[in-house]
């Protein structure tokens, strides 16, 4: 009996969202006398019967610097490439500050501050108006990419961004997966393309950390089929799949990133989302050992860390000086419950880091949005919590708490 036949025989026929409810049972299930109607996977919301302690953590134990948030986005982009400097703001500072104060968030780092005039405006509206509560990172000016002297222009743009108040540089997964020779057409531009070398070096010279998103969860590079552990997520967002010959693989992207780390030892990098390989912490750990200029944040990956709590705890013990607190929080990002900026999201992160609670949701959502599993707390001691919540970020941002 294969797995599907077994599910039918036990009365739990799960079918993909695309298949109509009550689909005909296969012949092999005819023998089962009492079977429930086939249930669409999208309608399945199992409630755990497990009775275990639940710790409510309303405030973080130490003031938090959230190194990974998105308060503004580009007002116009095409195929993943920002085309104009103008920003669209997702939450007013006062609205964000109310939640920050409740959750003991000292500062939010808005990674997507953009470039040129849009960046200067974002800094003005947030960083300068509410000192130490907001920090803004710049992004590359891909609109300059087609100019022959782009490498030099981009380095100068970073210098200008620094003068305008940017605290670091953010690289979206645009680089490696979207940016092409003619911006949105032509060959994909590689992460370690030498045209970016002056940009990386300038960041190092100006003490601006580079927050870099490379690749994506490994499952996004495999077919969206019944074996895919993120099947529902990819079904809901088909454009998140990078499976197919037109895209490089996860390993290839990470290797290109590593060549950048190696080539620019004086530039500090924060590899976002646990270096986008939290499915393989041994590999991330190996890279942290290899590159002393590499750090990671945990944004949108507590689902991964929390399903391997013992391995994750060892990872935090070993790399406690290199792990930064981040969430990927996006005000009003309701379609992405694993990163929506609200009280509940932070309470889950705090519970994961601070408690030894077992088997709980990693996102404020009806069903786990990044794969159907639950997580376990890793109960970090105060000495590590302090570093992860603010010490490591303060060091990299050159601020005192
Ligand atoms: Zn992000």
mmCIF file of C-alpha atoms and ligand atoms in Angstrom:
data_model
loop_
_atom_site.group_PDB
_atom_site.id
_atom_site.type_symbol
_atom_site.label_atom_id
_atom_site.label_comp_id
_atom_site.label_asym_id
_atom_site.label_seq_id
_atom_site.Cartn_x
_atom_site.Cartn_y
_atom_site.Cartn_z
ATOM 1 C CA UNK A 1 0.000 0.000 0.000
ATOM 2 C CA UNK A 2 1.484 3.341 -0.941
ATOM 3 C CA UNK A 3 1.109 6.463 1.189
ATOM 4 C CA UNK A 4 -1.891 7.844 -0.647
ATOM 5 C CA UNK A 5 -3.761 4.531 -0.483
ATOM 6 C CA UNK A 6 -3.000 4.375 3.198
ATOM 7 C CA UNK A 7 -4.403 7.866 3.763
ATOM 8 C CA UNK A 8 -7.617 6.926 1.966
ATOM 9 C CA UNK A 9 -7.882 3.680 3.886
ATOM 10 C CA UNK A 10 -7.625 5.589 7.153
ATOM 11 C CA UNK A 11 -10.268 8.019 5.980
ATOM 12 C CA UNK A 12 -7.975 10.946 5.456
ATOM 13 C CA UNK A 13 -7.767 11.513 1.737
ATOM 14 C CA UNK A 14 -5.721 14.633 1.175
ATOM 15 C CA UNK A 15 -5.804 16.009 -2.319
ATOM 16 C CA UNK A 16 -4.053 19.044 -3.762
ATOM 17 C CA UNK A 17 -5.854 22.396 -3.794
ATOM 18 C CA UNK A 18 -6.387 22.170 -7.534
ATOM 19 C CA UNK A 19 -8.343 18.912 -7.327
ATOM 20 C CA UNK A 20 -12.065 19.216 -6.685
ATOM 21 C CA UNK A 21 -13.429 18.183 -3.317
ATOM 22 C CA UNK A 22 -14.868 14.687 -3.183
ATOM 23 C CA UNK A 23 -12.707 13.381 -6.026
ATOM 24 C CA UNK A 24 -13.385 9.748 -6.924
ATOM 25 C CA UNK A 25 -11.621 7.247 -4.744
ATOM 26 C CA UNK A 26 -9.181 4.900 -6.411
ATOM 27 C CA UNK A 27 -10.186 1.248 -6.774
ATOM 28 C CA UNK A 28 -7.811 0.216 -4.063
ATOM 29 C CA UNK A 29 -9.820 2.183 -1.490
ATOM 30 C CA UNK A 30 -13.138 0.524 -2.351
ATOM 31 C CA UNK A 31 -12.659 -2.008 0.386
ATOM 32 C CA UNK A 32 -12.655 0.626 3.128
ATOM 33 C CA UNK A 33 -16.183 0.716 4.509
ATOM 34 C CA UNK A 34 -16.072 3.979 6.388
ATOM 35 C CA UNK A 35 -14.129 6.667 4.745
ATOM 36 C CA UNK A 36 -14.492 10.422 5.043
ATOM 37 C CA UNK A 37 -14.920 12.538 1.954
ATOM 38 C CA UNK A 38 -11.643 13.511 0.380
ATOM 39 C CA UNK A 39 -10.505 16.783 1.910
ATOM 40 C CA UNK A 40 -8.801 19.510 -0.034
ATOM 41 C CA UNK A 41 -5.346 20.243 1.353
ATOM 42 C CA UNK A 42 -6.227 23.947 1.362
ATOM 43 C CA UNK A 43 -9.117 23.205 3.751
ATOM 44 C CA UNK A 44 -7.092 21.089 6.146
ATOM 45 C CA UNK A 45 -6.408 22.908 9.423
ATOM 46 C CA UNK A 46 -5.506 20.289 12.013
ATOM 47 C CA UNK A 47 -5.589 21.414 15.625
ATOM 48 C CA UNK A 48 -2.916 19.910 17.836
ATOM 49 C CA UNK A 49 -4.235 17.826 20.729
ATOM 50 C CA UNK A 50 -0.906 18.015 22.483
ATOM 51 C CA UNK A 51 -1.096 19.552 25.945
ATOM 52 C CA UNK A 52 2.188 21.249 26.686
ATOM 53 C CA UNK A 53 3.156 24.506 28.435
ATOM 54 C CA UNK A 54 2.501 27.719 26.535
ATOM 55 C CA UNK A 55 4.701 30.683 27.440
ATOM 56 C CA UNK A 56 3.451 34.074 26.368
ATOM 57 C CA UNK A 57 6.387 36.414 25.740
ATOM 58 C CA UNK A 58 5.001 39.900 25.202
ATOM 59 C CA UNK A 59 8.290 41.768 25.363
ATOM 60 C CA UNK A 60 11.785 40.728 24.419
ATOM 61 C CA UNK A 61 14.078 40.211 27.369
ATOM 62 C CA UNK A 62 16.507 42.833 26.016
ATOM 63 C CA UNK A 63 15.958 45.777 23.661
ATOM 64 C CA UNK A 64 15.746 44.564 20.087
ATOM 65 C CA UNK A 65 17.346 45.822 16.912
ATOM 66 C CA UNK A 66 15.395 44.276 14.058
ATOM 67 C CA UNK A 67 18.033 44.285 11.343
ATOM 68 C CA UNK A 68 15.652 43.168 8.613
ATOM 69 C CA UNK A 69 12.448 45.083 7.917
ATOM 70 C CA UNK A 70 10.841 46.638 4.880
ATOM 71 C CA UNK A 71 9.218 49.965 5.651
ATOM 72 C CA UNK A 72 9.469 51.314 2.124
ATOM 73 C CA UNK A 73 9.557 49.746 -1.315
ATOM 74 C CA UNK A 74 10.289 50.994 -4.817
ATOM 75 C CA UNK A 75 7.325 52.854 -6.310
ATOM 76 C CA UNK A 76 7.940 51.126 -9.633
ATOM 77 C CA UNK A 77 9.735 47.922 -10.509
ATOM 78 C CA UNK A 78 9.617 45.455 -13.351
ATOM 79 C CA UNK A 79 10.548 41.777 -13.239
ATOM 80 C CA UNK A 80 12.127 42.202 -9.815
ATOM 81 C CA UNK A 81 14.270 45.237 -10.751
ATOM 82 C CA UNK A 82 13.551 48.666 -9.179
ATOM 83 C CA UNK A 83 13.261 51.259 -11.932
ATOM 84 C CA UNK A 84 12.674 54.585 -10.151
ATOM 85 C CA UNK A 85 14.125 56.207 -7.006
ATOM 86 C CA UNK A 86 10.661 57.151 -5.645
ATOM 87 C CA UNK A 87 9.549 55.219 -2.571
ATOM 88 C CA UNK A 88 6.240 53.932 -1.423
ATOM 89 C CA UNK A 89 5.883 53.868 2.386
ATOM 90 C CA UNK A 90 4.154 50.912 3.992
ATOM 91 C CA UNK A 91 3.676 52.317 7.502
ATOM 92 C CA UNK A 92 3.840 55.738 9.130
ATOM 93 C CA UNK A 93 6.524 56.084 11.841
ATOM 94 C CA UNK A 94 3.976 56.756 14.611
ATOM 95 C CA UNK A 95 2.070 53.594 13.771
ATOM 96 C CA UNK A 96 5.259 51.522 13.834
ATOM 97 C CA UNK A 97 6.533 53.104 17.044
ATOM 98 C CA UNK A 98 3.419 52.031 18.965
ATOM 99 C CA UNK A 99 4.148 48.369 18.222
ATOM 100 C CA UNK A 100 7.889 48.843 18.742
ATOM 101 C CA UNK A 101 7.312 50.262 22.222
ATOM 102 C CA UNK A 102 4.982 47.416 23.165
ATOM 103 C CA UNK A 103 7.428 44.763 21.946
ATOM 104 C CA UNK A 104 10.648 46.302 23.283
ATOM 105 C CA UNK A 105 11.976 47.023 19.795
ATOM 106 C CA UNK A 106 14.520 49.770 20.136
ATOM 107 C CA UNK A 107 15.172 50.115 16.400
ATOM 108 C CA UNK A 108 13.957 48.914 13.068
ATOM 109 C CA UNK A 109 16.355 48.736 10.151
ATOM 110 C CA UNK A 110 14.573 49.494 6.905
ATOM 111 C CA UNK A 111 16.662 47.569 4.411
ATOM 112 C CA UNK A 112 14.783 48.719 1.345
ATOM 113 C CA UNK A 113 15.538 52.417 1.520
ATOM 114 C CA UNK A 114 16.228 52.636 -2.193
ATOM 115 C CA UNK A 115 18.658 55.045 -3.778
ATOM 116 C CA UNK A 116 19.185 58.685 -4.766
ATOM 117 C CA UNK A 117 16.406 61.123 -3.809
ATOM 118 C CA UNK A 118 14.100 58.346 -2.596
ATOM 119 C CA UNK A 119 16.712 57.181 -0.104
ATOM 120 C CA UNK A 120 17.387 60.704 1.186
ATOM 121 C CA UNK A 121 13.650 61.172 1.731
ATOM 122 C CA UNK A 122 13.296 57.867 3.595
ATOM 123 C CA UNK A 123 16.160 58.823 5.926
ATOM 124 C CA UNK A 124 14.557 62.208 6.532
ATOM 125 C CA UNK A 125 11.101 60.798 7.269
ATOM 126 C CA UNK A 126 12.255 58.060 9.654
ATOM 127 C CA UNK A 127 15.882 58.145 10.834
ATOM 128 C CA UNK A 128 16.190 61.896 11.314
ATOM 129 C CA UNK A 129 12.667 62.416 12.650
ATOM 130 C CA UNK A 130 12.984 59.611 15.235
ATOM 131 C CA UNK A 131 16.629 59.247 16.149
ATOM 132 C CA UNK A 132 17.895 55.751 16.925
ATOM 133 C CA UNK A 133 14.470 54.233 16.320
ATOM 134 C CA UNK A 134 14.957 53.787 12.574
ATOM 135 C CA UNK A 135 18.008 53.119 10.412
ATOM 136 C CA UNK A 136 17.864 53.001 6.645
ATOM 137 C CA UNK A 137 19.945 50.994 4.187
ATOM 138 C CA UNK A 138 20.566 51.984 0.577
ATOM 139 C CA UNK A 139 20.121 49.795 -2.482
ATOM 140 C CA UNK A 140 22.106 49.687 -5.726
ATOM 141 C CA UNK A 141 21.025 52.015 -8.518
ATOM 142 C CA UNK A 142 20.359 49.401 -11.154
ATOM 143 C CA UNK A 143 19.011 52.185 -13.355
ATOM 144 C CA UNK A 144 22.687 53.112 -13.897
ATOM 145 C CA UNK A 145 23.624 49.571 -14.845
ATOM 146 C CA UNK A 146 23.544 50.150 -18.596
ATOM 147 C CA UNK A 147 26.008 53.043 -18.469
ATOM 148 C CA UNK A 148 29.541 52.092 -19.547
ATOM 149 C CA UNK A 149 31.149 53.451 -16.372
ATOM 150 C CA UNK A 150 28.610 51.776 -14.071
ATOM 151 C CA UNK A 151 31.216 50.340 -11.642
ATOM 152 C CA UNK A 152 32.516 53.822 -10.853
ATOM 153 C CA UNK A 153 29.080 55.455 -10.853
ATOM 154 C CA UNK A 154 27.744 52.819 -8.478
ATOM 155 C CA UNK A 155 30.639 53.338 -6.075
ATOM 156 C CA UNK A 156 29.979 57.089 -6.162
ATOM 157 C CA UNK A 157 26.276 56.460 -5.558
ATOM 158 C CA UNK A 158 27.224 54.530 -2.404
ATOM 159 C CA UNK A 159 29.340 57.458 -1.232
ATOM 160 C CA UNK A 160 26.382 59.770 -1.819
ATOM 161 C CA UNK A 161 24.056 57.349 0.004
ATOM 162 C CA UNK A 162 26.459 57.416 2.936
ATOM 163 C CA UNK A 163 26.382 61.230 2.957
ATOM 164 C CA UNK A 164 22.582 61.050 2.817
ATOM 165 C CA UNK A 165 22.568 58.959 5.982
ATOM 166 C CA UNK A 166 22.380 55.344 4.767
ATOM 167 C CA UNK A 167 23.758 52.888 7.353
ATOM 168 C CA UNK A 168 24.442 50.015 5.017
ATOM 169 C CA UNK A 169 23.670 48.504 1.638
ATOM 170 C CA UNK A 170 20.920 45.999 0.904
ATOM 171 C CA UNK A 171 21.148 43.563 -1.975
ATOM 172 C CA UNK A 172 17.855 41.921 -2.904
ATOM 173 C CA UNK A 173 17.732 38.548 -4.600
ATOM 174 C CA UNK A 174 17.373 40.684 -7.732
ATOM 175 C CA UNK A 175 21.105 40.090 -8.060
ATOM 176 C CA UNK A 176 21.556 36.508 -9.192
ATOM 177 C CA UNK A 177 17.918 35.809 -10.087
ATOM 178 C CA UNK A 178 16.408 38.832 -11.878
ATOM 179 C CA UNK A 179 18.950 41.427 -12.989
ATOM 180 C CA UNK A 180 19.906 40.820 -16.620
ATOM 181 C CA UNK A 181 22.393 42.396 -19.009
ATOM 182 C CA UNK A 182 19.681 44.725 -20.363
ATOM 183 C CA UNK A 183 18.080 45.088 -16.917
ATOM 184 C CA UNK A 184 15.068 42.830 -17.551
ATOM 185 C CA UNK A 185 16.228 40.983 -20.661
ATOM 186 C CA UNK A 186 19.375 39.207 -21.774
ATOM 187 C CA UNK A 187 21.670 37.003 -19.697
ATOM 188 C CA UNK A 188 21.386 36.919 -15.902
ATOM 189 C CA UNK A 189 24.130 38.975 -14.231
ATOM 190 C CA UNK A 190 26.192 36.931 -11.786
ATOM 191 C CA UNK A 191 26.501 37.862 -8.118
ATOM 192 C CA UNK A 192 30.292 37.951 -8.358
ATOM 193 C CA UNK A 193 30.321 40.016 -11.549
ATOM 194 C CA UNK A 194 33.426 42.245 -11.292
ATOM 195 C CA UNK A 195 31.377 45.324 -12.207
ATOM 196 C CA UNK A 196 30.192 45.345 -8.580
ATOM 197 C CA UNK A 197 33.672 45.165 -7.049
ATOM 198 C CA UNK A 198 34.012 48.947 -6.491
ATOM 199 C CA UNK A 199 30.574 48.923 -4.780
ATOM 200 C CA UNK A 200 31.587 46.175 -2.321
ATOM 201 C CA UNK A 201 34.904 47.895 -1.617
ATOM 202 C CA UNK A 202 33.304 51.287 -1.037
ATOM 203 C CA UNK A 203 30.942 49.739 1.515
ATOM 204 C CA UNK A 204 33.968 48.325 3.320
ATOM 205 C CA UNK A 205 35.789 51.667 3.295
ATOM 206 C CA UNK A 206 32.734 53.510 4.643
ATOM 207 C CA UNK A 207 31.947 50.908 7.324
ATOM 208 C CA UNK A 208 28.609 50.154 5.735
ATOM 209 C CA UNK A 209 27.588 46.524 6.244
ATOM 210 C CA UNK A 210 26.105 44.783 3.210
ATOM 211 C CA UNK A 211 22.872 42.922 3.938
ATOM 212 C CA UNK A 212 22.713 40.424 1.120
ATOM 213 C CA UNK A 213 19.856 38.168 0.094
ATOM 214 C CA UNK A 214 21.189 35.442 -2.151
ATOM 215 C CA UNK A 215 19.143 32.547 -3.473
ATOM 216 C CA UNK A 216 15.994 31.372 -1.646
ATOM 217 C CA UNK A 217 14.740 28.276 0.220
ATOM 218 C CA UNK A 218 16.066 25.132 -1.427
ATOM 219 C CA UNK A 219 12.544 23.862 -2.124
ATOM 220 C CA UNK A 220 11.990 26.831 -4.468
ATOM 221 C CA UNK A 221 14.556 25.304 -6.816
ATOM 222 C CA UNK A 222 12.815 21.925 -7.030
ATOM 223 C CA UNK A 223 9.591 21.093 -8.914
ATOM 224 C CA UNK A 224 6.306 22.249 -7.362
ATOM 225 C CA UNK A 225 4.981 18.729 -7.017
ATOM 226 C CA UNK A 226 3.769 16.352 -4.336
ATOM 227 C CA UNK A 227 7.286 15.882 -2.987
ATOM 228 C CA UNK A 228 7.865 19.596 -2.455
ATOM 229 C CA UNK A 229 7.776 20.462 1.260
ATOM 230 C CA UNK A 230 6.672 23.998 0.393
ATOM 231 C CA UNK A 231 4.026 22.879 -2.095
ATOM 232 C CA UNK A 232 1.241 25.078 -0.710
ATOM 233 C CA UNK A 233 3.452 28.159 -0.506
ATOM 234 C CA UNK A 234 4.645 27.713 -4.081
ATOM 235 C CA UNK A 235 1.088 26.999 -5.254
ATOM 236 C CA UNK A 236 0.002 30.279 -3.697
ATOM 237 C CA UNK A 237 2.994 32.156 -5.164
ATOM 238 C CA UNK A 238 3.998 30.372 -8.387
ATOM 239 C CA UNK A 239 6.369 33.232 -9.255
ATOM 240 C CA UNK A 240 8.528 32.271 -6.246
ATOM 241 C CA UNK A 241 9.621 29.084 -7.982
ATOM 242 C CA UNK A 242 13.104 29.180 -9.488
ATOM 243 C CA UNK A 243 12.952 25.648 -10.772
ATOM 244 C CA UNK A 244 14.050 25.133 -14.345
ATOM 245 C CA UNK A 245 16.949 25.557 -16.720
ATOM 246 C CA UNK A 246 16.527 29.351 -16.941
ATOM 247 C CA UNK A 247 17.712 29.746 -13.320
ATOM 248 C CA UNK A 248 20.985 28.881 -11.607
ATOM 249 C CA UNK A 249 20.703 26.422 -8.727
ATOM 250 C CA UNK A 250 20.909 27.267 -5.039
ATOM 251 C CA UNK A 251 24.457 25.878 -4.738
ATOM 252 C CA UNK A 252 25.711 27.880 -7.712
ATOM 253 C CA UNK A 253 24.284 31.118 -6.286
ATOM 254 C CA UNK A 254 25.797 30.504 -2.864
ATOM 255 C CA UNK A 255 29.198 29.726 -4.390
ATOM 256 C CA UNK A 256 29.137 33.015 -6.336
ATOM 257 C CA UNK A 257 28.234 34.817 -3.096
ATOM 258 C CA UNK A 258 31.111 33.114 -1.311
ATOM 259 C CA UNK A 259 33.536 34.319 -3.975
ATOM 260 C CA UNK A 260 32.383 37.878 -3.209
ATOM 261 C CA UNK A 261 32.977 37.316 0.531
ATOM 262 C CA UNK A 262 36.454 35.976 -0.218
ATOM 263 C CA UNK A 263 37.362 38.784 -2.619
ATOM 264 C CA UNK A 264 36.306 41.588 -0.227
ATOM 265 C CA UNK A 265 37.575 40.618 3.222
ATOM 266 C CA UNK A 266 37.333 44.191 4.522
ATOM 267 C CA UNK A 267 33.639 44.448 3.705
ATOM 268 C CA UNK A 268 31.202 43.115 6.328
ATOM 269 C CA UNK A 269 28.341 41.034 4.992
ATOM 270 C CA UNK A 270 25.091 39.972 6.644
ATOM 271 C CA UNK A 271 23.839 36.919 4.747
ATOM 272 C CA UNK A 272 20.087 37.306 5.210
ATOM 273 C CA UNK A 273 17.702 34.473 6.068
ATOM 274 C CA UNK A 274 20.483 32.407 7.682
ATOM 275 C CA UNK A 275 22.408 32.673 4.445
ATOM 276 C CA UNK A 276 19.371 31.143 2.749
ATOM 277 C CA UNK A 277 20.511 27.682 3.630
ATOM 278 C CA UNK A 278 18.944 27.088 7.029
ATOM 279 C CA UNK A 279 17.951 23.665 5.737
ATOM 280 C CA UNK A 280 21.647 22.850 6.047
ATOM 281 C CA UNK A 281 23.084 24.571 9.111
ATOM 282 C CA UNK A 282 26.286 22.519 8.831
ATOM 283 C CA UNK A 283 26.949 24.260 5.535
ATOM 284 C CA UNK A 284 26.155 27.732 6.927
ATOM 285 C CA UNK A 285 28.392 27.005 9.894
ATOM 286 C CA UNK A 286 31.229 25.940 7.606
ATOM 287 C CA UNK A 287 30.911 29.196 5.647
ATOM 288 C CA UNK A 288 30.886 31.262 8.850
ATOM 289 C CA UNK A 289 34.111 29.498 9.802
ATOM 290 C CA UNK A 290 35.609 30.223 6.392
ATOM 291 C CA UNK A 291 34.619 33.887 6.126
ATOM 292 C CA UNK A 292 35.208 36.056 9.150
ATOM 293 C CA UNK A 293 33.399 38.943 7.394
ATOM 294 C CA UNK A 294 30.170 36.911 7.144
ATOM 295 C CA UNK A 295 27.205 37.191 9.529
ATOM 296 C CA UNK A 296 23.644 35.921 9.286
ATOM 297 C CA UNK A 297 20.217 37.094 10.326
ATOM 298 C CA UNK A 298 17.312 34.795 11.189
ATOM 299 C CA UNK A 299 14.573 36.649 9.298
ATOM 300 C CA UNK A 300 11.670 34.525 8.089
ATOM 301 C CA UNK A 301 13.582 31.357 8.968
ATOM 302 C CA UNK A 302 12.456 30.496 12.488
ATOM 303 C CA UNK A 303 10.276 27.897 10.777
ATOM 304 C CA UNK A 304 13.479 26.225 9.618
ATOM 305 C CA UNK A 305 15.523 26.794 12.774
ATOM 306 C CA UNK A 306 12.699 25.754 15.069
ATOM 307 C CA UNK A 307 12.079 22.409 13.406
ATOM 308 C CA UNK A 308 15.661 21.373 14.215
ATOM 309 C CA UNK A 309 15.914 22.863 17.714
ATOM 310 C CA UNK A 310 18.947 20.905 18.904
ATOM 311 C CA UNK A 311 20.988 21.651 15.780
ATOM 312 C CA UNK A 312 19.820 25.278 15.883
ATOM 313 C CA UNK A 313 20.772 25.651 19.533
ATOM 314 C CA UNK A 314 24.275 24.317 18.824
ATOM 315 C CA UNK A 315 24.494 26.739 15.888
ATOM 316 C CA UNK A 316 23.603 29.675 18.160
ATOM 317 C CA UNK A 317 26.090 28.511 20.794
ATOM 318 C CA UNK A 318 28.892 28.297 18.267
ATOM 319 C CA UNK A 319 28.149 31.446 16.259
ATOM 320 C CA UNK A 320 26.644 33.640 18.957
ATOM 321 C CA UNK A 321 28.704 36.653 17.846
ATOM 322 C CA UNK A 322 27.620 36.383 14.232
ATOM 323 C CA UNK A 323 23.828 35.954 14.396
ATOM 324 C CA UNK A 324 21.553 39.013 14.197
ATOM 325 C CA UNK A 325 17.888 39.292 15.064
ATOM 326 C CA UNK A 326 15.726 40.002 12.006
ATOM 327 C CA UNK A 327 12.168 39.264 10.953
ATOM 328 C CA UNK A 328 11.625 40.545 7.391
ATOM 329 C CA UNK A 329 8.708 42.442 8.960
ATOM 330 C CA UNK A 330 6.618 44.360 6.465
ATOM 331 C CA UNK A 331 3.860 46.687 7.727
ATOM 332 C CA UNK A 332 0.481 45.528 6.385
ATOM 333 C CA UNK A 333 2.114 42.620 4.583
ATOM 334 C CA UNK A 334 -0.913 40.492 5.353
ATOM 335 C CA UNK A 335 -0.450 38.107 2.431
ATOM 336 C CA UNK A 336 2.832 36.967 3.991
ATOM 337 C CA UNK A 337 1.960 35.997 7.588
ATOM 338 C CA UNK A 338 5.548 34.881 8.279
ATOM 339 C CA UNK A 339 6.658 38.495 7.899
ATOM 340 C CA UNK A 340 3.661 40.694 8.700
ATOM 341 C CA UNK A 341 4.654 43.477 11.100
ATOM 342 C CA UNK A 342 2.453 42.987 14.154
ATOM 343 C CA UNK A 343 2.602 42.072 17.852
ATOM 344 C CA UNK A 344 2.000 38.392 17.238
ATOM 345 C CA UNK A 345 4.930 37.988 14.877
ATOM 346 C CA UNK A 346 7.397 39.307 17.455
ATOM 347 C CA UNK A 347 5.853 37.242 20.245
ATOM 348 C CA UNK A 348 6.566 34.106 18.205
ATOM 349 C CA UNK A 349 10.192 35.095 17.584
ATOM 350 C CA UNK A 350 10.695 35.836 21.290
ATOM 351 C CA UNK A 351 9.063 32.544 22.265
ATOM 352 C CA UNK A 352 11.337 30.672 19.883
ATOM 353 C CA UNK A 353 14.498 32.318 21.197
ATOM 354 C CA UNK A 354 13.668 32.560 24.900
ATOM 355 C CA UNK A 355 11.589 29.517 25.872
ATOM 356 C CA UNK A 356 11.739 25.745 25.699
ATOM 357 C CA UNK A 357 8.086 25.529 24.601
ATOM 358 C CA UNK A 358 7.317 22.704 22.244
ATOM 359 C CA UNK A 359 5.380 22.362 19.026
ATOM 360 C CA UNK A 360 3.993 25.793 18.229
ATOM 361 C CA UNK A 361 3.248 27.871 15.138
ATOM 362 C CA UNK A 362 6.145 29.749 13.593
ATOM 363 C CA UNK A 363 3.882 32.368 11.991
ATOM 364 C CA UNK A 364 0.599 34.051 12.901
ATOM 365 C CA UNK A 365 -1.412 32.134 10.301
ATOM 366 C CA UNK A 366 -4.242 29.607 10.045
ATOM 367 C CA UNK A 367 -1.903 27.034 8.560
ATOM 368 C CA UNK A 368 1.900 27.171 8.585
ATOM 369 C CA UNK A 369 2.717 29.256 5.495
ATOM 370 C CA UNK A 370 6.225 27.933 4.768
ATOM 371 C CA UNK A 371 5.637 24.223 5.176
ATOM 372 C CA UNK A 372 3.326 22.151 7.374
ATOM 373 C CA UNK A 373 5.253 21.689 10.542
ATOM 374 C CA UNK A 374 5.561 23.224 14.015
ATOM 375 C CA UNK A 375 8.577 24.498 15.901
ATOM 376 C CA UNK A 376 10.302 24.219 19.278
ATOM 377 C CA UNK A 377 11.927 26.921 21.381
ATOM 378 C CA UNK A 378 15.707 26.949 21.805
ATOM 379 C CA UNK A 379 15.828 28.612 25.226
ATOM 380 C CA UNK A 380 18.927 30.768 24.777
ATOM 381 C CA UNK A 381 20.762 31.987 27.888
ATOM 382 C CA UNK A 382 20.823 35.732 28.582
ATOM 383 C CA UNK A 383 24.425 36.074 27.429
ATOM 384 C CA UNK A 384 23.532 34.891 23.912
ATOM 385 C CA UNK A 385 20.111 36.568 23.819
ATOM 386 C CA UNK A 386 21.697 39.942 24.457
ATOM 387 C CA UNK A 387 24.082 39.511 21.519
ATOM 388 C CA UNK A 388 21.412 38.266 19.153
ATOM 389 C CA UNK A 389 18.810 40.870 20.142
ATOM 390 C CA UNK A 390 21.091 43.881 19.920
ATOM 391 C CA UNK A 391 24.821 43.434 20.628
ATOM 392 C CA UNK A 392 25.860 41.997 17.286
ATOM 393 C CA UNK A 393 23.728 44.435 15.290
ATOM 394 C CA UNK A 394 24.974 47.411 17.333
ATOM 395 C CA UNK A 395 28.563 46.411 16.603
ATOM 396 C CA UNK A 396 27.927 46.069 12.860
ATOM 397 C CA UNK A 397 25.930 49.320 12.680
ATOM 398 C CA UNK A 398 28.500 51.198 14.787
ATOM 399 C CA UNK A 399 25.999 52.369 17.365
ATOM 400 C CA UNK A 400 25.917 52.141 21.155
ATOM 401 C CA UNK A 401 22.914 50.902 23.035
HETATM 402 ZN ZN1 LIG B 1 13.541 40.847 3.302
#
